[in-house]
PDB file of C-alpha atoms in Angstrom:
ATOM      1  CA  MET A 240       0.105  -0.075  -0.158  1.00 89.00           C
ATOM      2  CA  ALA A 241       2.531   2.567   1.104  1.00 90.00           C
ATOM      3  CA  ASN A 242       4.690   1.705  -2.526  1.00 87.00           C
ATOM      4  CA  ARG A 243       1.415   2.641  -4.131  1.00 88.00           C
ATOM      5  CA  GLY A 244       0.245   5.493  -2.124  1.00 85.00           C
ATOM      6  CA  ARG A 245      -3.143   4.026  -1.613  1.00 85.00           C
ATOM      7  CA  MET A 246      -5.370   2.035   0.826  1.00 85.00           C
ATOM      8  CA  THR A 247      -6.492  -1.139  -0.663  1.00 83.00           C
ATOM      9  CA  HIS A 248      -6.915  -5.078   0.304  1.00 81.00           C
ATOM     10  CA  VAL A 249      -5.951  -5.940  -3.092  1.00 80.00           C
ATOM     11  CA  GLY A 250      -2.196  -6.383  -3.513  1.00 75.00           C
ATOM     12  CA  SER A 251      -0.174  -5.684  -6.395  1.00 74.00           C
ATOM     13  CA  LYS A 252       0.336  -8.966  -7.471  1.00 76.00           C
ATOM     14  CA  THR A 253      -2.851 -10.789  -5.538  1.00 73.00           C
ATOM     15  CA  SER A 254      -6.378 -10.216  -4.650  1.00 79.00           C
ATOM     16  CA  GLY A 255      -6.350 -10.235  -1.256  1.00 85.00           C
ATOM     17  CA  PRO A 256      -4.822 -11.663   2.278  1.00 91.00           C
ATOM     18  CA  ALA A 257      -5.633 -15.366   1.537  1.00 92.00           C
ATOM     19  CA  ALA A 258      -3.464 -15.222  -1.805  1.00 90.00           C
ATOM     20  CA  ARG A 259      -0.559 -13.341  -0.041  1.00 89.00           C
ATOM     21  CA  VAL A 260      -0.443 -15.383   3.091  1.00 93.00           C
ATOM     22  CA  LYS A 261      -0.453 -18.692   0.682  1.00 93.00           C
ATOM     23  CA  LYS A 262       2.468 -17.498  -1.452  1.00 90.00           C
ATOM     24  CA  LEU A 263       4.360 -17.155   1.913  1.00 91.00           C
ATOM     25  CA  GLY A 264       3.687 -20.877   2.819  1.00 95.00           C
ATOM     26  CA  TYR A 265       0.674 -20.563   5.198  1.00 96.00           C
ATOM     27  CA  LYS A 266      -2.359 -22.914   4.495  1.00 96.00           C
ATOM     28  CA  PRO A 267      -5.268 -20.876   5.988  1.00 96.00           C
ATOM     29  CA  ARG A 268      -8.656 -22.156   6.349  1.00 96.00           C
ATOM     30  CA  LEU A 269      -9.732 -18.776   7.208  1.00 96.00           C
ATOM     31  CA  THR A 270      -8.128 -15.157   6.519  1.00 96.00           C
ATOM     32  CA  ALA A 271      -9.081 -11.807   7.282  1.00 96.00           C
ATOM     33  CA  GLU A 272      -7.625  -8.297   6.997  1.00 96.00           C
ATOM     34  CA  ASN A 273      -7.933  -4.873   8.593  1.00 97.00           C
ATOM     35  CA  ILE A 274      -5.912  -1.966   6.833  1.00 97.00           C
ATOM     36  CA  ALA A 275      -5.636   1.907   8.120  1.00 97.00           C
ATOM     37  CA  ALA A 276      -3.690   4.584   6.501  1.00 96.00           C
ATOM     38  CA  GLY A 277      -2.994   8.379   8.041  1.00 95.00           C
ATOM     39  CA  PRO A 278      -1.016   9.926  10.513  1.00 94.00           C
ATOM     40  CA  PHE A 279      -1.815   7.400  13.469  1.00 94.00           C
ATOM     41  CA  ASP A 280       0.253   5.598  15.460  1.00 96.00           C
ATOM     42  CA  LEU A 281      -0.562   2.036  16.553  1.00 96.00           C
ATOM     43  CA  HIS A 282      -2.583   2.698  19.796  1.00 97.00           C
ATOM     44  CA  ARG A 283      -4.801   4.885  17.579  1.00 97.00           C
ATOM     45  CA  VAL A 284      -5.357   2.178  14.983  1.00 97.00           C
ATOM     46  CA  LEU A 285      -6.178  -0.241  17.451  1.00 97.00           C
ATOM     47  CA  HIS A 286      -8.576   2.181  18.902  1.00 97.00           C
ATOM     48  CA  GLU A 287     -10.369   2.637  15.469  1.00 97.00           C
ATOM     49  CA  TRP A 288     -10.539  -0.941  14.709  1.00 97.00           C
ATOM     50  CA  ASN A 289     -11.935  -1.918  17.998  1.00 97.00           C
ATOM     51  CA  HIS A 290     -14.753   0.796  17.618  1.00 98.00           C
ATOM     52  CA  SER A 291     -15.380  -0.147  14.333  1.00 97.00           C
ATOM     53  CA  PRO A 292     -18.035  -3.222  13.848  1.00 97.00           C
ATOM     54  CA  GLY A 293     -16.646  -4.880  10.709  1.00 96.00           C
ATOM     55  CA  HIS A 294     -12.948  -4.387  12.243  1.00 97.00           C
ATOM     56  CA  LEU A 295     -13.798  -5.552  15.609  1.00 98.00           C
ATOM     57  CA  GLU A 296     -15.596  -8.462  13.660  1.00 97.00           C
ATOM     58  CA  ASN A 297     -12.218  -9.605  12.245  1.00 97.00           C
ATOM     59  CA  ILE A 298     -10.327  -9.231  15.633  1.00 96.00           C
ATOM     60  CA  LEU A 299     -12.889 -11.273  17.411  1.00 97.00           C
ATOM     61  CA  LEU A 300     -13.143 -14.319  14.759  1.00 97.00           C
ATOM     62  CA  PRO A 301     -13.137 -17.241  16.960  1.00 97.00           C
ATOM     63  CA  SER A 302     -11.200 -19.532  14.670  1.00 96.00           C
ATOM     64  CA  VAL A 303      -8.246 -16.876  14.181  1.00 96.00           C
ATOM     65  CA  ARG A 304      -4.873 -18.599  15.665  1.00 97.00           C
ATOM     66  CA  ASP A 305      -2.440 -16.271  14.023  1.00 97.00           C
ATOM     67  CA  TYR A 306      -2.330 -12.816  13.251  1.00 96.00           C
ATOM     68  CA  GLY A 307       0.399  -9.998  12.187  1.00 95.00           C
ATOM     69  CA  ILE A 308       0.183  -6.117  12.500  1.00 96.00           C
ATOM     70  CA  GLY A 309       2.599  -4.026  10.216  1.00 96.00           C
ATOM     71  CA  GLN A 310       2.995  -0.655   9.063  1.00 97.00           C
ATOM     72  CA  ALA A 311       4.887   1.088   6.231  1.00 96.00           C
ATOM     73  CA  ILE A 312       5.737   4.879   5.678  1.00 96.00           C
ATOM     74  CA  GLY A 313       4.421   6.467   2.121  1.00 95.00           C
ATOM     75  CA  ALA A 314       6.570   8.056  -0.272  1.00 93.00           C
ATOM     76  CA  ASP A 315       5.229  11.506   1.254  1.00 93.00           C
ATOM     77  CA  GLY A 316       7.126  10.448   4.762  1.00 94.00           C
ATOM     78  CA  LYS A 317       3.962  11.387   6.752  1.00 93.00           C
ATOM     79  CA  THR A 318       1.637   8.673   5.866  1.00 96.00           C
ATOM     80  CA  ARG A 319       1.599   5.601   7.820  1.00 97.00           C
ATOM     81  CA  PHE A 320      -0.358   2.532   6.063  1.00 97.00           C
ATOM     82  CA  TRP A 321      -1.055  -0.390   8.349  1.00 97.00           C
ATOM     83  CA  ALA A 322      -2.316  -3.825   7.846  1.00 96.00           C
ATOM     84  CA  ALA A 323      -3.639  -6.751  10.463  1.00 97.00           C
ATOM     85  CA  VAL A 324      -3.738 -10.192   8.548  1.00 97.00           C
ATOM     86  CA  TYR A 325      -5.923 -12.811  10.797  1.00 97.00           C
ATOM     87  CA  GLY A 326      -5.516 -16.427  10.173  1.00 97.00           C
ATOM     88  CA  ALA A 327      -6.597 -19.694  10.954  1.00 97.00           C
ATOM     89  CA  PRO A 328      -4.687 -22.573   9.801  1.00 95.00           C
ATOM     90  CA  GLN A 329      -6.218 -25.463   8.053  1.00 93.00           C
TER      91      GLN A 329
END
């Protein structure tokens, strides 16, 4: 997202989080993803996701066993692009 300067669930070479984690060798039964972009620190992003019904639904998926959260800084040097990927292995 940071390289392309836009917030999207669709990757530059994949259609979403399932394809990306499969490419890395993870064998998911389920994947979900939360994204955000702006001048926000981790505390703010987690606060927003926890107060958004759709994002909170991903966080609370009962079958999720694995997750990762990352950020990258955009070309403007200010915008932080955040992604949290949630997974349940097969």
